[in-house]
XYZ file of C-alpha atoms in Angstrom:
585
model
C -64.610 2.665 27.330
C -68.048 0.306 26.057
C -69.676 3.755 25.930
C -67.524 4.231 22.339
C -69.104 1.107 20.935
C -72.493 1.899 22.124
C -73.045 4.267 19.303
C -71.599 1.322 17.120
C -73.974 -1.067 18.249
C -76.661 1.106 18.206
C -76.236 2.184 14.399
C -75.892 -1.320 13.140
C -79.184 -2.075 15.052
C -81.116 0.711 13.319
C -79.486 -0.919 9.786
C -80.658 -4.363 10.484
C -84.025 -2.949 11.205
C -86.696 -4.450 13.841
C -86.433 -8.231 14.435
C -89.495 -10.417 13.673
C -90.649 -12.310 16.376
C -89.690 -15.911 15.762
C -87.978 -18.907 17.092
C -85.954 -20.811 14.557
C -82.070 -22.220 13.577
C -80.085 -20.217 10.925
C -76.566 -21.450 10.164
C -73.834 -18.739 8.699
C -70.682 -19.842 7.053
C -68.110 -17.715 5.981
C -69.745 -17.777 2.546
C -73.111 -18.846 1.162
C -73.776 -22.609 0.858
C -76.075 -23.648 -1.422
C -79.183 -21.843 -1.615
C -77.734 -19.152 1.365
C -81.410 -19.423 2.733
C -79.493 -19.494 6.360
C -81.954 -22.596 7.621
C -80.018 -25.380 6.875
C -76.091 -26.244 7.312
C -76.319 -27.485 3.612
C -78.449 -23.887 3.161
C -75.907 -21.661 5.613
C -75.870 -17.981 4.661
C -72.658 -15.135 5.535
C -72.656 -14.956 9.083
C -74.017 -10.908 8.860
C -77.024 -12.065 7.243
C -77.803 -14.710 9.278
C -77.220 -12.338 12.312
C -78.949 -9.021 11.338
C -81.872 -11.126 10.101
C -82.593 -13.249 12.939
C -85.935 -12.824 14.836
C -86.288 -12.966 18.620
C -85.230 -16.214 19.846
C -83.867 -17.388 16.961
C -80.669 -19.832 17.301
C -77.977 -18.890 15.095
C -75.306 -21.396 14.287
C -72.072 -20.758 13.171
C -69.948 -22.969 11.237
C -66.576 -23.945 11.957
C -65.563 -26.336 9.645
C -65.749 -24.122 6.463
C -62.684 -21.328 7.270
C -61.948 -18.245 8.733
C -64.933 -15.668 8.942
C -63.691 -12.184 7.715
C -66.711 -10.009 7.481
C -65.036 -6.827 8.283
C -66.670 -4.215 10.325
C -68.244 -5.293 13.215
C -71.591 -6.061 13.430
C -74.392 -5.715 16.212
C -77.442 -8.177 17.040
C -80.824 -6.900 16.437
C -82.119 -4.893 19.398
C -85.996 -6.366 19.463
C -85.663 -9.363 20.601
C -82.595 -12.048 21.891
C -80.789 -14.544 19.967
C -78.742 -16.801 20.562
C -75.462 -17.360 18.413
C -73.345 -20.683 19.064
C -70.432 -22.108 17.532
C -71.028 -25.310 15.477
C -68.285 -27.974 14.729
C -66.047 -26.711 16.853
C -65.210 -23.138 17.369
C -65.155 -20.653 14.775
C -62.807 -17.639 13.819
C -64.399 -14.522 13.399
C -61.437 -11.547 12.273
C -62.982 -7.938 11.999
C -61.088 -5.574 10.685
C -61.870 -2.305 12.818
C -65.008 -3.906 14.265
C -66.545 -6.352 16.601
C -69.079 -8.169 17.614
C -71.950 -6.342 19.782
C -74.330 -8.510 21.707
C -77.569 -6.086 22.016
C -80.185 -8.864 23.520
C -79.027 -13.216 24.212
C -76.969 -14.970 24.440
C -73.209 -16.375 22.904
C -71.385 -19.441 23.043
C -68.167 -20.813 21.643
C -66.910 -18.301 19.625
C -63.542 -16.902 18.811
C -64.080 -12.828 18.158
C -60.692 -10.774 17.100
C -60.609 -7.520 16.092
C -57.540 -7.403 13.748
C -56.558 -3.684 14.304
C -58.242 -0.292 14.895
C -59.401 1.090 18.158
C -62.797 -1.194 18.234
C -64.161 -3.824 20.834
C -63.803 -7.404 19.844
C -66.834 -8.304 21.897
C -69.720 -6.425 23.578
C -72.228 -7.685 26.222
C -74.859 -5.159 26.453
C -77.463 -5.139 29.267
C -78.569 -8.357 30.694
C -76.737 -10.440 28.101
C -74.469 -13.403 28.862
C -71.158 -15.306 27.106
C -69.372 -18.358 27.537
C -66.466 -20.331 25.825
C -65.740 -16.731 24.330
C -62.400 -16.144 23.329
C -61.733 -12.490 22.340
C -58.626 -10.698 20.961
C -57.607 -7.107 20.889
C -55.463 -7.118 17.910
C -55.434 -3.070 17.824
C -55.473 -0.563 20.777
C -59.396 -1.533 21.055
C -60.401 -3.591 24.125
C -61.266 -7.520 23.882
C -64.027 -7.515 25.541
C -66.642 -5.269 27.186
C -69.660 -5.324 29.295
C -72.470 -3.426 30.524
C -74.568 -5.069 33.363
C -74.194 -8.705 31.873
C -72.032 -11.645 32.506
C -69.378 -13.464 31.145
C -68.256 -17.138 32.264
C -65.141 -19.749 31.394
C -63.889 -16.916 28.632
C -60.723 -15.295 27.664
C -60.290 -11.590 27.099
C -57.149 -10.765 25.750
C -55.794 -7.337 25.058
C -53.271 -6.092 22.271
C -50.511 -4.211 23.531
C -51.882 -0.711 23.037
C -55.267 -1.680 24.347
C -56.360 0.123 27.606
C -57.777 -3.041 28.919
C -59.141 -7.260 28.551
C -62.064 -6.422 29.907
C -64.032 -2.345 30.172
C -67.143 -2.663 31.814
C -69.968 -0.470 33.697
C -73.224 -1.375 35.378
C -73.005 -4.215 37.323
C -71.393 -7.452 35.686
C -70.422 -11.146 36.733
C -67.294 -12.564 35.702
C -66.652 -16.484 36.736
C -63.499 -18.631 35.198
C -61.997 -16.503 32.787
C -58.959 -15.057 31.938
C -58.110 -11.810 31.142
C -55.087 -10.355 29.944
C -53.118 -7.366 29.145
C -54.469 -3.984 29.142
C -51.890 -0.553 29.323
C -54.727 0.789 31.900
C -55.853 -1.889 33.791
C -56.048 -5.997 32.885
C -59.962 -5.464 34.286
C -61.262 -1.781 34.171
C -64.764 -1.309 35.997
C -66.344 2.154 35.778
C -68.999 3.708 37.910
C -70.835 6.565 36.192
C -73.672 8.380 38.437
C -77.227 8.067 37.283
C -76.413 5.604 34.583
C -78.971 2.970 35.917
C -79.616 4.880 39.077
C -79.648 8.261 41.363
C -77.422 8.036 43.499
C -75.196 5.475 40.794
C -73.452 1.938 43.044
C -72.328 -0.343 40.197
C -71.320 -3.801 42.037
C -69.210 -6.297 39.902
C -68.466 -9.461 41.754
C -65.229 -11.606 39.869
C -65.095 -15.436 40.803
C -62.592 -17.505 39.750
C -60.758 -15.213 37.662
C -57.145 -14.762 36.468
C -56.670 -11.190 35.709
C -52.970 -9.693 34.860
C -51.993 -7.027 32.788
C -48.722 -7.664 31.855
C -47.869 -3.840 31.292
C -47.043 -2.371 34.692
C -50.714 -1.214 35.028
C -52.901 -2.478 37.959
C -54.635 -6.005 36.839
C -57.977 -4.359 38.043
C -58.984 -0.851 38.074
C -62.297 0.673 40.493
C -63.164 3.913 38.803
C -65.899 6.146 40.392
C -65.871 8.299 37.030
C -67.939 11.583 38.513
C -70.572 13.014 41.246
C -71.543 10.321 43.872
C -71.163 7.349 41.879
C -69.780 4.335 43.407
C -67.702 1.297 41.887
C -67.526 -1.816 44.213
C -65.779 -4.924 42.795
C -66.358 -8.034 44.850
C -63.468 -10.276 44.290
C -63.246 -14.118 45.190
C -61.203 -17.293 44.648
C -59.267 -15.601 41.634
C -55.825 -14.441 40.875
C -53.845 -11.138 40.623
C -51.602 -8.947 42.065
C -52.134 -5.409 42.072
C -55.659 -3.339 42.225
C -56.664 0.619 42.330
C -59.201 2.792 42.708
C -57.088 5.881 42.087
C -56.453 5.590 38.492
C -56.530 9.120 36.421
C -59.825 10.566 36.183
C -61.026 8.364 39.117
C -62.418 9.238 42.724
C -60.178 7.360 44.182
C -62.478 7.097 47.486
C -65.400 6.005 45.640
C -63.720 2.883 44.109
C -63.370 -0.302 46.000
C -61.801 -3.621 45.388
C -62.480 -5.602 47.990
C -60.964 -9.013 48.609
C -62.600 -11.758 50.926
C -59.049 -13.622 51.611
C -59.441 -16.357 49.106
C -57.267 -15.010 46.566
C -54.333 -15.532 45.308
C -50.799 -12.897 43.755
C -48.509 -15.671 42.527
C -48.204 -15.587 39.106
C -50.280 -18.105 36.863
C -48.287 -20.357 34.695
C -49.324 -20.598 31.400
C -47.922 -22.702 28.176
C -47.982 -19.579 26.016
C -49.224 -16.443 26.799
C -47.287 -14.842 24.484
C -48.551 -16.887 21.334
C -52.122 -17.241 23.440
C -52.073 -20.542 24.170
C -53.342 -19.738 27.646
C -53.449 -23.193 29.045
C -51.997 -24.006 32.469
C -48.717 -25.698 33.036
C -48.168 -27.985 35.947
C -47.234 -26.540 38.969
C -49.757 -23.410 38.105
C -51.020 -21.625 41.720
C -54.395 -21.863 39.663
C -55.111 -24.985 39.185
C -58.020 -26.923 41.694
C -57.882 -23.434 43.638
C -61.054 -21.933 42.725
C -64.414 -22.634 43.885
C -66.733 -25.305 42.350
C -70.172 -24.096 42.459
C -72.817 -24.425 39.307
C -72.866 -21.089 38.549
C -69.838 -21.184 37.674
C -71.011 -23.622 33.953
C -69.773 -27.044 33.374
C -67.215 -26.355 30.761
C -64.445 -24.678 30.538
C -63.324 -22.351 27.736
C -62.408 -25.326 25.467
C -65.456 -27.653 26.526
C -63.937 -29.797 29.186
C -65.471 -30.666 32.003
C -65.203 -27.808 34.367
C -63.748 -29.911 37.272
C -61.584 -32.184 36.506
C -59.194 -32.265 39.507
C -60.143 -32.034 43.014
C -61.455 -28.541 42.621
C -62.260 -26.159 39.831
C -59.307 -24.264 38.516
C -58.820 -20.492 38.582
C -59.048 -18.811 35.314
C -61.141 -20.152 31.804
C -59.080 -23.247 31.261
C -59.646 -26.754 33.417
C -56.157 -28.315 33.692
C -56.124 -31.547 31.751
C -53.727 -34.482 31.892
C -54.127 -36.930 28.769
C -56.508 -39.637 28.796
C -55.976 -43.520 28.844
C -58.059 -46.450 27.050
C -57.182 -49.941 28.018
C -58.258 -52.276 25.890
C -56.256 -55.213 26.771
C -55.875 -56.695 28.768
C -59.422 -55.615 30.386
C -60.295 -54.790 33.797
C -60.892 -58.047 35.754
C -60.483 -60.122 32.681
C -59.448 -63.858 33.702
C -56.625 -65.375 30.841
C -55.087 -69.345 30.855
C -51.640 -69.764 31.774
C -49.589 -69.421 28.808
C -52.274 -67.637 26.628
C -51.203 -65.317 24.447
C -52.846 -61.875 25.165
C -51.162 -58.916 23.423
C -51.803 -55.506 25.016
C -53.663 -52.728 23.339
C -54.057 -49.468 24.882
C -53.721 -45.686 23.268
C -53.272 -42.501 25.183
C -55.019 -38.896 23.896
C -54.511 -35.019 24.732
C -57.142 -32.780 23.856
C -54.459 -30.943 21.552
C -53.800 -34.221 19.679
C -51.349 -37.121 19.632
C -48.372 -34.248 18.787
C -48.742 -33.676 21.989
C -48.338 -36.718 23.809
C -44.523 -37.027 24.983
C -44.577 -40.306 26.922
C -47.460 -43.021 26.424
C -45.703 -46.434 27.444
C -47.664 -49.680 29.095
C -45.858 -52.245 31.140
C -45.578 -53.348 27.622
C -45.877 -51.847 24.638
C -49.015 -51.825 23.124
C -48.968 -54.398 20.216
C -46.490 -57.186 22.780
C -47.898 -59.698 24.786
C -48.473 -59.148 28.340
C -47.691 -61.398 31.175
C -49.259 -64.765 31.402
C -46.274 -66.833 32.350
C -47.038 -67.546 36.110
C -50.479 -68.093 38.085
C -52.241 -65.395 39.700
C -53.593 -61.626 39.697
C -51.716 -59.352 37.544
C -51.644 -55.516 37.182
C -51.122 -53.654 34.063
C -50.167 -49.685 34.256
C -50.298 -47.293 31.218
C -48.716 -43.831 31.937
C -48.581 -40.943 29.836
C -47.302 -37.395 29.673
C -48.082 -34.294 27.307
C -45.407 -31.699 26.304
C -46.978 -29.249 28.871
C -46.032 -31.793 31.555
C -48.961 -33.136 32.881
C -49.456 -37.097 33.228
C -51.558 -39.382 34.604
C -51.757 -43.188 34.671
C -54.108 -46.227 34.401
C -54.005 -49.617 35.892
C -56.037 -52.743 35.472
C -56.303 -56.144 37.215
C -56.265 -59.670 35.837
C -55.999 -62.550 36.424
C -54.145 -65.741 34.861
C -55.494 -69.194 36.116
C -53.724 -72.234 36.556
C -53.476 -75.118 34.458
C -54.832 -77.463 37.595
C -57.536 -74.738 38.118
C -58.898 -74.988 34.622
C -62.295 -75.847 34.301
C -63.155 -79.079 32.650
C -64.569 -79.497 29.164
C -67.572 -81.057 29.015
C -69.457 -81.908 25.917
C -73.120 -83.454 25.732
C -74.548 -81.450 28.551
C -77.391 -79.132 27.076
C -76.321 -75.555 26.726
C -78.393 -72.485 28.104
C -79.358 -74.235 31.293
C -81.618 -76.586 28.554
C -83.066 -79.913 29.996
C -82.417 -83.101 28.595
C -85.317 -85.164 27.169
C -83.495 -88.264 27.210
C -80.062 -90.010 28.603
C -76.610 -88.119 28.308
C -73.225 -89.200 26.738
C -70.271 -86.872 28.213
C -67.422 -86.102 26.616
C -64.767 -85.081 29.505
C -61.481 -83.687 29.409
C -59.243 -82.386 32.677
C -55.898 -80.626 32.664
C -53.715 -84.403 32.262
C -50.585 -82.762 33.956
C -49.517 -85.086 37.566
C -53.288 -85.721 37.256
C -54.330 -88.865 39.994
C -57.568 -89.480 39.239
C -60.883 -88.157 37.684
C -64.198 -89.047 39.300
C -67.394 -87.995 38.310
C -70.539 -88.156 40.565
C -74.651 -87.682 39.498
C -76.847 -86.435 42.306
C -73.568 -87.193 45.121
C -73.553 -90.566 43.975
C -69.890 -91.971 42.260
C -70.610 -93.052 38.401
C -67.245 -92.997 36.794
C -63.673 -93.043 37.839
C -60.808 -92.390 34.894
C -56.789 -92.107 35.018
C -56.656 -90.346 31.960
C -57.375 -86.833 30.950
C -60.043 -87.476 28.433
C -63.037 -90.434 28.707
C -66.590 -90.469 27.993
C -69.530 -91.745 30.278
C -73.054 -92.469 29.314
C -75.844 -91.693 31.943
C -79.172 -93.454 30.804
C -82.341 -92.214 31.198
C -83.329 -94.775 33.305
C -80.783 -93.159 35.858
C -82.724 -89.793 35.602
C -85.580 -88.884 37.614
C -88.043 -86.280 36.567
C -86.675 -82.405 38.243
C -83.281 -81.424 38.417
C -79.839 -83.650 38.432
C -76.108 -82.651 39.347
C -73.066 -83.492 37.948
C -69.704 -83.333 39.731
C -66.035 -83.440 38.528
C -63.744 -83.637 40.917
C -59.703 -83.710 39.803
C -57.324 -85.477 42.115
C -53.840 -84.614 41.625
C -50.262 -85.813 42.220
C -49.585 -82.549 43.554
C -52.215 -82.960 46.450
C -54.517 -80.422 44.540
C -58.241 -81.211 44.146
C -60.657 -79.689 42.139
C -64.477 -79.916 41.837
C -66.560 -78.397 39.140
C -70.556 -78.742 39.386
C -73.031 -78.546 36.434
C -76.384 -78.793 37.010
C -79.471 -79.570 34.167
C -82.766 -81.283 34.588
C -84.910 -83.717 32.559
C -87.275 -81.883 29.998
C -91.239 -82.008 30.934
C -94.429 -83.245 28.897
C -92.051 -84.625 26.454
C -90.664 -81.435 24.892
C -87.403 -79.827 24.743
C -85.830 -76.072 25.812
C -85.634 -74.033 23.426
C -82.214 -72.960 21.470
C -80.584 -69.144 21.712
C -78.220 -68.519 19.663
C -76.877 -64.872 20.164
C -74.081 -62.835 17.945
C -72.479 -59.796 17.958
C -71.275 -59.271 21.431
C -67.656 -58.251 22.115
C -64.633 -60.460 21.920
C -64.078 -62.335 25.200
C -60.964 -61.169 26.959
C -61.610 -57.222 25.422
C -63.578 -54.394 26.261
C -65.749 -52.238 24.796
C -66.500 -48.397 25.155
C -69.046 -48.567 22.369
C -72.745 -49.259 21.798
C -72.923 -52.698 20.036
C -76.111 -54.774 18.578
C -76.687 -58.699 19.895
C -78.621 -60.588 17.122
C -80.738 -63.220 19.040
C -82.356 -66.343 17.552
C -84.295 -68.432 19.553
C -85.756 -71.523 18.119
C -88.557 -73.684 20.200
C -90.021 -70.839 21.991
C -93.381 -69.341 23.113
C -92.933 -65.911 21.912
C -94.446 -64.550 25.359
C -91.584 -66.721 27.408
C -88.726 -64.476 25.887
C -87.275 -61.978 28.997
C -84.372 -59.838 28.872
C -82.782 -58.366 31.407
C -79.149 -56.389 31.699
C -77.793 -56.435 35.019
C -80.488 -57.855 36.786
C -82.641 -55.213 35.624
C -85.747 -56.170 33.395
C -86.030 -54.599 29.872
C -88.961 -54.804 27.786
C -90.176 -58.016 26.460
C -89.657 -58.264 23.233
C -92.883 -60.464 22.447
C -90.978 -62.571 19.584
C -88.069 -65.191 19.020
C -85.962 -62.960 16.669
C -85.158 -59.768 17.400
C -82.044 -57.281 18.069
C -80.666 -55.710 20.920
C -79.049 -52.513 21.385
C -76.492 -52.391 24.544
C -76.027 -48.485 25.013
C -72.503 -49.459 26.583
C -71.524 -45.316 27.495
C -74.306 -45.126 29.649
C -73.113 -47.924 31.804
C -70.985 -47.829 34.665
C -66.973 -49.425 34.003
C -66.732 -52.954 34.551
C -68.582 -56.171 33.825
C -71.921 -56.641 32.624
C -74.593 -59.072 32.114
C -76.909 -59.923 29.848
C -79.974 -62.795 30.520
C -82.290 -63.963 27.598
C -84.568 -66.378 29.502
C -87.348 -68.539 27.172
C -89.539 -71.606 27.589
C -91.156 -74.179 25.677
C -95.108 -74.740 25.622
C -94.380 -77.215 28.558
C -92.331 -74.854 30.611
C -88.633 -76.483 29.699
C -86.999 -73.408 29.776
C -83.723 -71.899 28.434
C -81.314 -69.521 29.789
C -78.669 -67.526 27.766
C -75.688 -65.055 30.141
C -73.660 -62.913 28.064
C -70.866 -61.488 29.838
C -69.026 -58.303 28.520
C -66.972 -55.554 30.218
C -67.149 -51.515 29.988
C -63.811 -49.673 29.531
């Protein structure tokens, strides 16, 4: 029972001595770094002294990337004040030998706590304390975890084979999304104990969301009223197990309750590994989407996923996960010439790494080129598979456009929406295949007519009026297919010119982009004050000169296409205008 490492905590407490009132980060490592002062990672100290010396609401990290912490006996946090202890680079391996970790005032996060052998808990929540992302191991006949009016959330208890139970509590607890395993007693064992907090004693523990399952022939959760009037009521919702009691030895059996409201479930969980535990689900698990999704209940699970990941929050500390998908080409709504040459790149990614992807294939492999043989929108699926047997797939759109569809290319009209301060000369050239005709109109009137794919045409300024001026292309062919592309530019005021904007660094047409990327503009012929920017429509700060970078923070954006406008004007108002297209994976 906790009551057998109360008197542990409460000797290492009076050894560490009464915590300074303070509010700062020390980082432990499994041996000193540098100058062990504890307040930098470069600086980390052992992780007792950066524990026993911590003063009330101090943070203390705990390094992950440095080994295996073996300090052991177990060790308590100082009793004057909380802290805070959270795992750092991961999550890090704490192995006691004999001993535990005792949580006396705060909070923990993200640690792994096993007590190699002896009768000792692995981890303690004393009054009013809290842990999440917790996994603790029972690798004696001590319990994994244990709890005393606090709570515990999206953990995993896990009991060695002579250990009474995952979890031993009293008071009045909260357990939500974990798991909690063996236990020769009881998986979960709650005791009632009269005038403990109160005269007459009703300890209430309410369970959310919970897997509990002993594995030993004993009842997964255990009611005991220990003595005199005391009551033990455990509250039990949206979680799985099979068997409960409140008639356990040494137990009143009539003042234990386990009550269920009808929302749980007895079918066995499925799990990769229990026996090695690797307590992840397998497809197919009763558990998974079945619990209830509710804030309280964290947004993480036990490995830092995103709590909900499927249409509900699973039962139990781990948030089934099929692998992920990146598409990088061909890109969502991406438009590609007939006959281009486009080779697909995509990757696929489990959260236990690429060993454990079994299937990751694409409509083609990545690294082959893709289909651009035929006119039209395309799809393109990924699907992929772990070893556990969960999979999931991707698909994206494109579209390949005709030869006859294909823009013209013009050359001589001002880029950047730019006016013209004097006559044009236009380069044109059309798609030549079973082309008819090409005729090219200013303002709706006819100026040119050409057979042949490429010509030129002079407009003279004569022929253009002060304000804005169209040009029209239309392409006749033998096919009965006609096509008409507009451009439109105007004639420059007061005898001055747009400016230029040149822009770099923006992602490769045709490929998207996941990552924050840098646009160098230049802008040449501008009134510094003229220069907008806007992303999506939306206006961003003016940046008040004509060279300047910036940043796109692309994972912030929604996925799919984006826009970026650099507007600018001359001293006479000729103005410039630059889009940059680019799309979000």
């Amino acid at each position: 029972m906790i009551r057998a490492l109360a008197i542990l905590t409460a000797v290492l407490a009076v050894i560490a001595g009464p915590a300074v009132a303070s509010a700062n980060p020390r980082y432990a490592s499994p041996t000193n770094q540098g100058t062990g002062d504890c307040m930098s990672e470069a600086n980390s100290c052992d992780l007792r002294t950066a524990i026993l010396n911590a003063g009330s609401g101090d943070d203390v990290y705990v390094r992950a990337d440095l080994g295996d912490y073996s300090p052991g006996s177990g060790m308590s946090t100082p009793s004057g004040g909380p802290i805070h202890i959270h795992g750092l680079h991961g999550r890090p391996r704490i192995l006691f030998n004999n001993g535990g970790l005792g949580l006396q005032a705060g909070t923990a996060d993200n640690l792994y706590l096993e007590n190699t052998n002896g009768g000792a808990t692995a981890f303690a929540l004393r009054r009013n304390t809290s842990g999440d992302r917790i996994v603790a191991r029972a690798g004696g006949y001590g319990n994994a975890c244990g709890m005393d009016t606090a709570k515990l959330t999206n953990s995993v208890c896990w009991a060695g084979s002579a250990a009474p139970a995952g979890v031993d509590a009293e008071g009045s607890n909260t357990l939500r999304n974990d798991t909690v395993i063996g236990g020769t007693t009881a998986a979960m064992l709650f005791y009632a104990w009269e005038c403990e907090n109160s005269c007459p004693e009703t300890d209430t523990d309410t369970l959310v969301n919970v897997i509990a399952r002993s594995g030993s022939g004993a009842p997964d959760i255990s009611a005991c009223a220990a003595d005199g009037t005391a009551i033990a009521q455990v509250n039990v919702s949206h979680s799985n197990y099979a068997t409960a009691t409140s008639a356990a030895s040494g137990c009143i059996a009539a003042m234990g309750h386990v009550t269920s409201d009808g929302t749980n479930q007895t079918a066995a969980p499925l799990f990769a590994n229990a026996g090695s535990g690797n307590f992840h689900q397998k497809p197919g698990s009763p558990t998974i989407d079945k619990g209830i999704k509710v804030p309280a209940n964290g947004t993480n699970d036990f490995e830092g996923d995103p709590r909900s990941l499927g249409v509900g929050t699973d039962i139990g500390a781990d948030e089934a996960r099929s692998p992920s998908i990146t598409i990088t080409r061909p890109a969502e709504g991406a438009h590609y010439k007939l006959g281009q040459s486009v080779t697909a790149n995509f990757k696929c990614l489990d959260r236990d790494g690429p060993a454990d992807i079994a299937l990751c294939k694409g409509t083609v492999a990545s690294g082959l080129p893709v289909d651009t043989a035929s006119a039209g929108r395309r799809s393109f699926t990924v699907q992929a598979r772990d070893k556990a047997g969960f999979k999931t797939a991707k698909t994206v759109h494109y579209t390949v456009d005709t030869a006859e569809t294909t823009p013209p290319v013009v050359t001589g009209l001002p880029g950047d929406q730019r006016c013209v301060p004097q006559g044009l000369k236009l380069r044109i050239s059309v798609h030549p295949t079973r082309l008819k005709q090409a005729l090219v109109f200013l303002d709706g009137k006819q100026i040119a007519r050409s057979t042949t794919p490429k010509f030129q045409i002079t407009v003279k300024a004569s022929q253009l009026k002060p304000g804005r001026h169209t040009v029209m292309i239309e392409r006749d062919y033998k096919s009965g297919t006609k096509r008409r592309s507009t451009f439109s530019f105007s004639s420059c005021k007061g005898g001055g010119r747009s400016p230029h904007i040149r822009t770099q660094g923006t992602p490769d047409r045709g490929s998207c982009t996941a990552n924050a990327f840098k646009m160098i503009l230049t802008i040449t012929g501008a009134v510094p004050s003229s220069v907008t920017v806007k992303l999506d429509g939306k206006s961003l700060p003016k940046p008040g000169k004509t060279q300047f970078t910036l940043t796109i923070n692309v994972p912030a954006l929604a996925r799919g296409v984006h826009h970026v406008t650099i507007t600018a004007a001359d001293k006479f108002n000729n103005g410039s205008v630059d889009v940059t297209d680019f799309v979000r994976c």
